[in-house]
Amino acid sequence: YLVCLTIAPAFLGAAVYLCLSRIVVVYGENLSRFKPRTYTTVFIACDIISLLLQASGGAIASGSGSSSGMTGKNLMLAGLIFQVVATLLFMIACAEFSWRVHQAGLDARDPNHVGLGNSRLFHVFLWALAVAISCIFTRSVYRVAELSQGFQGTLANQQVTFMVLEGAMIFIAAGTQTLLHPGYCFQGSWDAANFSLGRSKKMDIKEDVAVSDMNTIVDSGESEHK
């Protein structure tokens, strides 16, 4: 139960990280400080590191012996602290992008997704993501404080505090992500708001130019042959 209870919210956070990349595409990559794929690769990588630390720590802590329990607790604590820092940086990145979109105005947005970006449902979805990541952050901070005292500490043995700051936070986060699922809130534009993970736009442009040049050469060769 230590492993499952500890690592589960990291997957909910990863879903929010992925949504930000699509949101950047909807409003316009020109308005973002970073490329959509940068948000995905950086924060998903942080999530994986956090998961590995927490899972390995939970597995060690579940073993017998006080020394293994202390080592496992410290690993879990390191993973949770890493998750808290990554989540805080993500929230700052979201706030910064939101400010840039607000400052740029409607004319600077991507014309292909203006209708989606201005829809009421999409705005509610954005607030739902904000609530979800805030709840995950609150829960992670609580878990850091709890584990820093050890499994026999005060916070680890207060049922009401645990139910509110652990159970309720994750219930709200999972509920908002379920009721306002991106597959529904993107209104059929989830695939259209996709981004390239391993390729840049410059690479795609160069490839298109190369293909166009090749077609021109083939056409001219066929004309001379005729």
PDB file of C-alpha atoms in Angstrom:
ATOM      1  CA  TYR A   1       0.000   0.000   0.000  1.00  0.00           C
ATOM      2  CA  LEU A   2       2.973   2.321   0.545  1.00  0.00           C
ATOM      3  CA  VAL A   3       3.999   2.098  -3.112  1.00  0.00           C
ATOM      4  CA  CYS A   4       0.513   2.492  -4.613  1.00  0.00           C
ATOM      5  CA  LEU A   5      -0.537   5.258  -2.236  1.00  0.00           C
ATOM      6  CA  THR A   6       2.623   7.219  -2.847  1.00  0.00           C
ATOM      7  CA  ILE A   7       3.068   7.017  -6.621  1.00  0.00           C
ATOM      8  CA  ALA A   8      -0.556   7.165  -7.832  1.00  0.00           C
ATOM      9  CA  PRO A   9      -0.890  11.007  -7.880  1.00  0.00           C
ATOM     10  CA  ALA A  10       2.209  11.263 -10.078  1.00  0.00           C
ATOM     11  CA  PHE A  11       0.232   9.718 -12.942  1.00  0.00           C
ATOM     12  CA  LEU A  12      -2.538  12.287 -12.463  1.00  0.00           C
ATOM     13  CA  GLY A  13       0.091  15.011 -12.608  1.00  0.00           C
ATOM     14  CA  ALA A  14       1.528  13.563 -15.818  1.00  0.00           C
ATOM     15  CA  ALA A  15      -1.881  13.863 -17.463  1.00  0.00           C
ATOM     16  CA  VAL A  16      -1.979  17.571 -16.601  1.00  0.00           C
ATOM     17  CA  TYR A  17       1.564  18.026 -17.947  1.00  0.00           C
ATOM     18  CA  LEU A  18       0.513  16.544 -21.273  1.00  0.00           C
ATOM     19  CA  CYS A  19      -2.563  18.773 -21.452  1.00  0.00           C
ATOM     20  CA  LEU A  20      -0.445  21.929 -21.166  1.00  0.00           C
ATOM     21  CA  SER A  21       1.376  21.058 -24.378  1.00  0.00           C
ATOM     22  CA  ARG A  22      -1.924  20.818 -26.267  1.00  0.00           C
ATOM     23  CA  ILE A  23      -3.154  24.044 -24.688  1.00  0.00           C
ATOM     24  CA  VAL A  24      -0.044  25.829 -25.977  1.00  0.00           C
ATOM     25  CA  VAL A  25      -0.853  24.600 -29.492  1.00  0.00           C
ATOM     26  CA  VAL A  26      -4.464  25.791 -29.173  1.00  0.00           C
ATOM     27  CA  TYR A  27      -3.539  29.343 -28.187  1.00  0.00           C
ATOM     28  CA  GLY A  28      -0.428  29.563 -30.342  1.00  0.00           C
ATOM     29  CA  GLU A  29       3.126  28.301 -30.035  1.00  0.00           C
ATOM     30  CA  ASN A  30       4.335  31.837 -30.776  1.00  0.00           C
ATOM     31  CA  LEU A  31       2.921  32.944 -27.417  1.00  0.00           C
ATOM     32  CA  SER A  32       4.863  30.366 -25.420  1.00  0.00           C
ATOM     33  CA  ARG A  33       8.385  30.798 -24.095  1.00  0.00           C
ATOM     34  CA  PHE A  34       9.051  27.102 -24.816  1.00  0.00           C
ATOM     35  CA  LYS A  35       7.958  24.642 -27.477  1.00  0.00           C
ATOM     36  CA  PRO A  36       5.095  22.276 -26.541  1.00  0.00           C
ATOM     37  CA  ARG A  37       7.393  19.265 -26.703  1.00  0.00           C
ATOM     38  CA  THR A  38       9.717  20.963 -24.186  1.00  0.00           C
ATOM     39  CA  TYR A  39       6.978  21.078 -21.567  1.00  0.00           C
ATOM     40  CA  THR A  40       6.194  17.415 -22.179  1.00  0.00           C
ATOM     41  CA  THR A  41       9.737  16.049 -22.155  1.00  0.00           C
ATOM     42  CA  VAL A  42      10.932  18.065 -19.156  1.00  0.00           C
ATOM     43  CA  PHE A  43       8.006  17.534 -16.804  1.00  0.00           C
ATOM     44  CA  ILE A  44       7.305  13.930 -17.800  1.00  0.00           C
ATOM     45  CA  ALA A  45      10.998  13.190 -17.201  1.00  0.00           C
ATOM     46  CA  CYS A  46      10.685  14.783 -13.755  1.00  0.00           C
ATOM     47  CA  ASP A  47       7.615  12.635 -13.118  1.00  0.00           C
ATOM     48  CA  ILE A  48       9.486   9.461 -14.060  1.00  0.00           C
ATOM     49  CA  ILE A  49      12.378  10.316 -11.744  1.00  0.00           C
ATOM     50  CA  SER A  50       9.929  11.035  -8.941  1.00  0.00           C
ATOM     51  CA  LEU A  51       8.113   7.756  -9.593  1.00  0.00           C
ATOM     52  CA  LEU A  52      11.324   5.725  -9.505  1.00  0.00           C
ATOM     53  CA  LEU A  53      12.433   7.268  -6.223  1.00  0.00           C
ATOM     54  CA  GLN A  54       9.046   6.867  -4.575  1.00  0.00           C
ATOM     55  CA  ALA A  55       8.459   3.325  -5.823  1.00  0.00           C
ATOM     56  CA  SER A  56      11.912   2.085  -4.844  1.00  0.00           C
ATOM     57  CA  GLY A  57      11.633   3.803  -1.476  1.00  0.00           C
ATOM     58  CA  GLY A  58       8.228   2.289  -0.811  1.00  0.00           C
ATOM     59  CA  ALA A  59       9.454  -1.177  -1.758  1.00  0.00           C
ATOM     60  CA  ILE A  60      12.459  -0.891   0.568  1.00  0.00           C
ATOM     61  CA  ALA A  61      10.374   0.592   3.396  1.00  0.00           C
ATOM     62  CA  SER A  62       7.969  -2.328   3.222  1.00  0.00           C
ATOM     63  CA  GLY A  63      10.817  -4.732   4.023  1.00  0.00           C
ATOM     64  CA  SER A  64      11.729  -5.861   7.487  1.00  0.00           C
ATOM     65  CA  GLY A  65      14.288  -4.076   9.623  1.00  0.00           C
ATOM     66  CA  SER A  66      14.603  -0.555  10.949  1.00  0.00           C
ATOM     67  CA  SER A  67      17.560   0.301   8.695  1.00  0.00           C
ATOM     68  CA  SER A  68      15.695  -0.633   5.515  1.00  0.00           C
ATOM     69  CA  GLY A  69      12.653   1.253   6.725  1.00  0.00           C
ATOM     70  CA  MET A  70      14.699   4.409   7.278  1.00  0.00           C
ATOM     71  CA  THR A  71      16.413   4.094   3.882  1.00  0.00           C
ATOM     72  CA  GLY A  72      13.093   3.537   2.144  1.00  0.00           C
ATOM     73  CA  LYS A  73      11.515   6.487   3.913  1.00  0.00           C
ATOM     74  CA  ASN A  74      14.353   8.759   2.860  1.00  0.00           C
ATOM     75  CA  LEU A  75      14.057   7.646  -0.770  1.00  0.00           C
ATOM     76  CA  MET A  76      10.298   8.223  -0.736  1.00  0.00           C
ATOM     77  CA  LEU A  77      10.856  11.626   0.836  1.00  0.00           C
ATOM     78  CA  ALA A  78      13.409  12.538  -1.847  1.00  0.00           C
ATOM     79  CA  GLY A  79      10.962  11.494  -4.574  1.00  0.00           C
ATOM     80  CA  LEU A  80       8.152  13.520  -3.035  1.00  0.00           C
ATOM     81  CA  ILE A  81      10.320  16.615  -2.615  1.00  0.00           C
ATOM     82  CA  PHE A  82      11.397  16.289  -6.241  1.00  0.00           C
ATOM     83  CA  GLN A  83       7.721  16.018  -7.252  1.00  0.00           C
ATOM     84  CA  VAL A  84       6.787  19.092  -5.202  1.00  0.00           C
ATOM     85  CA  VAL A  85       9.548  21.163  -6.827  1.00  0.00           C
ATOM     86  CA  ALA A  86       8.619  19.957 -10.334  1.00  0.00           C
ATOM     87  CA  THR A  87       4.923  20.642  -9.742  1.00  0.00           C
ATOM     88  CA  LEU A  88       5.685  24.130  -8.427  1.00  0.00           C
ATOM     89  CA  LEU A  89       7.798  24.898 -11.512  1.00  0.00           C
ATOM     90  CA  PHE A  90       4.985  23.571 -13.710  1.00  0.00           C
ATOM     91  CA  MET A  91       2.452  25.832 -12.006  1.00  0.00           C
ATOM     92  CA  ILE A  92       4.772  28.803 -12.542  1.00  0.00           C
ATOM     93  CA  ALA A  93       5.136  27.850 -16.226  1.00  0.00           C
ATOM     94  CA  CYS A  94       1.349  27.669 -16.577  1.00  0.00           C
ATOM     95  CA  ALA A  95       0.858  31.058 -14.922  1.00  0.00           C
ATOM     96  CA  GLU A  96       3.541  32.598 -17.128  1.00  0.00           C
ATOM     97  CA  PHE A  97       1.972  31.228 -20.310  1.00  0.00           C
ATOM     98  CA  SER A  98      -1.479  32.392 -19.184  1.00  0.00           C
ATOM     99  CA  TRP A  99      -0.105  35.890 -18.622  1.00  0.00           C
ATOM    100  CA  ARG A 100       1.515  35.943 -22.078  1.00  0.00           C
ATOM    101  CA  VAL A 101      -1.751  34.854 -23.720  1.00  0.00           C
ATOM    102  CA  HIS A 102      -3.671  37.536 -21.844  1.00  0.00           C
ATOM    103  CA  GLN A 103      -1.159  40.225 -22.747  1.00  0.00           C
ATOM    104  CA  ALA A 104      -0.980  39.243 -26.435  1.00  0.00           C
ATOM    105  CA  GLY A 105      -4.699  39.603 -27.106  1.00  0.00           C
ATOM    106  CA  LEU A 106      -6.954  37.771 -29.545  1.00  0.00           C
ATOM    107  CA  ASP A 107      -5.137  38.804 -32.713  1.00  0.00           C
ATOM    108  CA  ALA A 108      -1.952  36.942 -31.711  1.00  0.00           C
ATOM    109  CA  ARG A 109      -3.666  33.602 -31.142  1.00  0.00           C
ATOM    110  CA  ASP A 110      -3.604  30.644 -33.508  1.00  0.00           C
ATOM    111  CA  PRO A 111      -6.435  31.268 -36.025  1.00  0.00           C
ATOM    112  CA  ASN A 112      -6.981  27.524 -36.459  1.00  0.00           C
ATOM    113  CA  HIS A 113      -8.236  27.122 -32.871  1.00  0.00           C
ATOM    114  CA  VAL A 114      -9.861  30.477 -32.085  1.00  0.00           C
ATOM    115  CA  GLY A 115     -13.296  28.932 -31.623  1.00  0.00           C
ATOM    116  CA  LEU A 116     -12.021  26.297 -29.220  1.00  0.00           C
ATOM    117  CA  GLY A 117      -9.897  28.730 -27.216  1.00  0.00           C
ATOM    118  CA  ASN A 118     -12.848  31.099 -26.742  1.00  0.00           C
ATOM    119  CA  SER A 119     -15.443  28.460 -25.845  1.00  0.00           C
ATOM    120  CA  ARG A 120     -16.907  28.406 -22.347  1.00  0.00           C
ATOM    121  CA  LEU A 121     -16.343  24.660 -22.004  1.00  0.00           C
ATOM    122  CA  PHE A 122     -12.640  25.013 -22.722  1.00  0.00           C
ATOM    123  CA  HIS A 123     -12.302  27.806 -20.173  1.00  0.00           C
ATOM    124  CA  VAL A 124     -13.997  25.640 -17.538  1.00  0.00           C
ATOM    125  CA  PHE A 125     -11.604  22.835 -18.496  1.00  0.00           C
ATOM    126  CA  LEU A 126      -8.626  25.137 -17.866  1.00  0.00           C
ATOM    127  CA  TRP A 127      -9.940  26.008 -14.411  1.00  0.00           C
ATOM    128  CA  ALA A 128     -10.478  22.306 -13.727  1.00  0.00           C
ATOM    129  CA  LEU A 129      -6.839  21.598 -14.588  1.00  0.00           C
ATOM    130  CA  ALA A 130      -5.786  24.399 -12.243  1.00  0.00           C
ATOM    131  CA  VAL A 131      -7.844  22.873  -9.437  1.00  0.00           C
ATOM    132  CA  ALA A 132      -6.465  19.403 -10.148  1.00  0.00           C
ATOM    133  CA  ILE A 133      -2.796  20.411 -10.116  1.00  0.00           C
ATOM    134  CA  SER A 134      -3.338  22.582  -7.021  1.00  0.00           C
ATOM    135  CA  CYS A 135      -4.840  19.613  -5.175  1.00  0.00           C
ATOM    136  CA  ILE A 136      -1.994  17.338  -6.268  1.00  0.00           C
ATOM    137  CA  PHE A 137       0.514  19.940  -5.092  1.00  0.00           C
ATOM    138  CA  THR A 138      -1.240  20.297  -1.722  1.00  0.00           C
ATOM    139  CA  ARG A 139      -1.265  16.548  -1.243  1.00  0.00           C
ATOM    140  CA  SER A 140       2.419  16.238  -2.140  1.00  0.00           C
ATOM    141  CA  VAL A 141       3.403  18.970   0.325  1.00  0.00           C
ATOM    142  CA  TYR A 142       1.414  17.189   3.032  1.00  0.00           C
ATOM    143  CA  ARG A 143       3.127  13.886   2.246  1.00  0.00           C
ATOM    144  CA  VAL A 144       6.540  15.545   2.505  1.00  0.00           C
ATOM    145  CA  ALA A 145       5.647  16.909   5.949  1.00  0.00           C
ATOM    146  CA  GLU A 146       4.203  13.535   6.968  1.00  0.00           C
ATOM    147  CA  LEU A 147       7.170  11.437   5.878  1.00  0.00           C
ATOM    148  CA  SER A 148       9.692  13.899   7.310  1.00  0.00           C
ATOM    149  CA  GLN A 149       8.320  12.944  10.753  1.00  0.00           C
ATOM    150  CA  GLY A 150       8.518   9.218   9.972  1.00  0.00           C
ATOM    151  CA  PHE A 151       5.823   6.550   9.915  1.00  0.00           C
ATOM    152  CA  GLN A 152       5.324   6.933  13.648  1.00  0.00           C
ATOM    153  CA  GLY A 153       5.094  10.719  13.531  1.00  0.00           C
ATOM    154  CA  THR A 154       2.142  12.888  14.496  1.00  0.00           C
ATOM    155  CA  LEU A 155       0.867  13.592  10.975  1.00  0.00           C
ATOM    156  CA  ALA A 156       1.083   9.924   9.951  1.00  0.00           C
ATOM    157  CA  ASN A 157      -1.307   9.022  12.762  1.00  0.00           C
ATOM    158  CA  GLN A 158      -3.906  11.772  12.455  1.00  0.00           C
ATOM    159  CA  GLN A 159      -6.807  10.284  10.551  1.00  0.00           C
ATOM    160  CA  VAL A 160      -8.749  13.502   9.883  1.00  0.00           C
ATOM    161  CA  THR A 161      -5.700  15.317   8.520  1.00  0.00           C
ATOM    162  CA  PHE A 162      -4.848  12.342   6.363  1.00  0.00           C
ATOM    163  CA  MET A 163      -8.368  12.044   4.938  1.00  0.00           C
ATOM    164  CA  VAL A 164      -8.565  15.756   4.095  1.00  0.00           C
ATOM    165  CA  LEU A 165      -5.068  16.443   2.754  1.00  0.00           C
ATOM    166  CA  GLU A 166      -4.527  13.040   1.150  1.00  0.00           C
ATOM    167  CA  GLY A 167      -7.833  11.417   0.225  1.00  0.00           C
ATOM    168  CA  ALA A 168      -9.938  14.509  -0.417  1.00  0.00           C
ATOM    169  CA  MET A 169      -7.253  16.246  -2.499  1.00  0.00           C
ATOM    170  CA  ILE A 170      -6.806  13.275  -4.813  1.00  0.00           C
ATOM    171  CA  PHE A 171     -10.563  12.684  -4.984  1.00  0.00           C
ATOM    172  CA  ILE A 172     -11.066  16.262  -6.182  1.00  0.00           C
ATOM    173  CA  ALA A 173      -8.158  16.061  -8.639  1.00  0.00           C
ATOM    174  CA  ALA A 174      -9.345  12.776 -10.134  1.00  0.00           C
ATOM    175  CA  GLY A 175     -12.955  13.993 -10.186  1.00  0.00           C
ATOM    176  CA  THR A 176     -12.213  17.180 -12.105  1.00  0.00           C
ATOM    177  CA  GLN A 177     -10.034  15.305 -14.608  1.00  0.00           C
ATOM    178  CA  THR A 178     -12.795  12.753 -15.138  1.00  0.00           C
ATOM    179  CA  LEU A 179     -15.815  15.061 -15.361  1.00  0.00           C
ATOM    180  CA  LEU A 180     -13.946  17.542 -17.552  1.00  0.00           C
ATOM    181  CA  HIS A 181     -11.953  15.060 -19.561  1.00  0.00           C
ATOM    182  CA  PRO A 182      -9.756  16.604 -22.312  1.00  0.00           C
ATOM    183  CA  GLY A 183     -11.187  14.213 -24.887  1.00  0.00           C
ATOM    184  CA  TYR A 184     -14.543  15.918 -24.325  1.00  0.00           C
ATOM    185  CA  CYS A 185     -13.421  19.467 -23.573  1.00  0.00           C
ATOM    186  CA  PHE A 186     -11.204  19.746 -26.655  1.00  0.00           C
ATOM    187  CA  GLN A 187     -14.416  19.202 -28.651  1.00  0.00           C
ATOM    188  CA  GLY A 188     -12.871  16.948 -31.271  1.00  0.00           C
ATOM    189  CA  SER A 189      -9.661  18.967 -31.621  1.00  0.00           C
ATOM    190  CA  TRP A 190      -7.385  16.839 -29.439  1.00  0.00           C
ATOM    191  CA  ASP A 191      -5.654  15.284 -32.451  1.00  0.00           C
ATOM    192  CA  ALA A 192      -5.561  18.600 -34.295  1.00  0.00           C
ATOM    193  CA  ALA A 193      -3.751  20.161 -31.320  1.00  0.00           C
ATOM    194  CA  ASN A 194      -1.039  17.522 -31.472  1.00  0.00           C
ATOM    195  CA  PHE A 195       2.625  18.454 -31.564  1.00  0.00           C
ATOM    196  CA  SER A 196       5.818  16.819 -32.759  1.00  0.00           C
ATOM    197  CA  LEU A 197       7.837  15.266 -29.937  1.00  0.00           C
ATOM    198  CA  GLY A 198      11.053  14.500 -31.729  1.00  0.00           C
ATOM    199  CA  ARG A 199      11.014  16.925 -34.653  1.00  0.00           C
ATOM    200  CA  SER A 200      11.081  20.671 -34.920  1.00  0.00           C
ATOM    201  CA  LYS A 201       9.181  22.827 -37.349  1.00  0.00           C
ATOM    202  CA  LYS A 202      12.449  23.768 -39.044  1.00  0.00           C
ATOM    203  CA  MET A 203      13.119  20.110 -39.783  1.00  0.00           C
ATOM    204  CA  ASP A 204       9.644  19.715 -41.254  1.00  0.00           C
ATOM    205  CA  ILE A 205      10.074  22.847 -43.400  1.00  0.00           C
ATOM    206  CA  LYS A 206      13.441  21.668 -44.675  1.00  0.00           C
ATOM    207  CA  GLU A 207      11.986  18.270 -45.517  1.00  0.00           C
ATOM    208  CA  ASP A 208       9.062  19.872 -47.364  1.00  0.00           C
ATOM    209  CA  VAL A 209      11.464  22.065 -49.360  1.00  0.00           C
ATOM    210  CA  ALA A 210      13.639  19.069 -50.183  1.00  0.00           C
ATOM    211  CA  VAL A 211      10.640  17.062 -51.367  1.00  0.00           C
ATOM    212  CA  SER A 212       9.419  20.036 -53.419  1.00  0.00           C
ATOM    213  CA  ASP A 213      12.850  20.439 -55.036  1.00  0.00           C
ATOM    214  CA  MET A 214      12.994  16.741 -55.802  1.00  0.00           C
ATOM    215  CA  ASN A 215       9.563  16.866 -57.432  1.00  0.00           C
ATOM    216  CA  THR A 216      10.690  19.853 -59.517  1.00  0.00           C
ATOM    217  CA  ILE A 217      13.764  17.985 -60.700  1.00  0.00           C
ATOM    218  CA  VAL A 218      11.712  14.898 -61.583  1.00  0.00           C
ATOM    219  CA  ASP A 219       9.142  17.004 -63.465  1.00  0.00           C
ATOM    220  CA  SER A 220      11.848  18.852 -65.414  1.00  0.00           C
ATOM    221  CA  GLY A 221      13.547  15.563 -66.257  1.00  0.00           C
ATOM    222  CA  GLU A 222      10.316  14.108 -67.536  1.00  0.00           C
ATOM    223  CA  SER A 223       9.714  17.231 -69.656  1.00  0.00           C
ATOM    224  CA  GLU A 224      13.178  17.019 -71.235  1.00  0.00           C
ATOM    225  CA  HIS A 225      12.662  13.321 -71.881  1.00  0.00           C
ATOM    226  CA  LYS A 226       9.408  14.065 -73.687  1.00  0.00           C
TER     227      LYS A 226
END
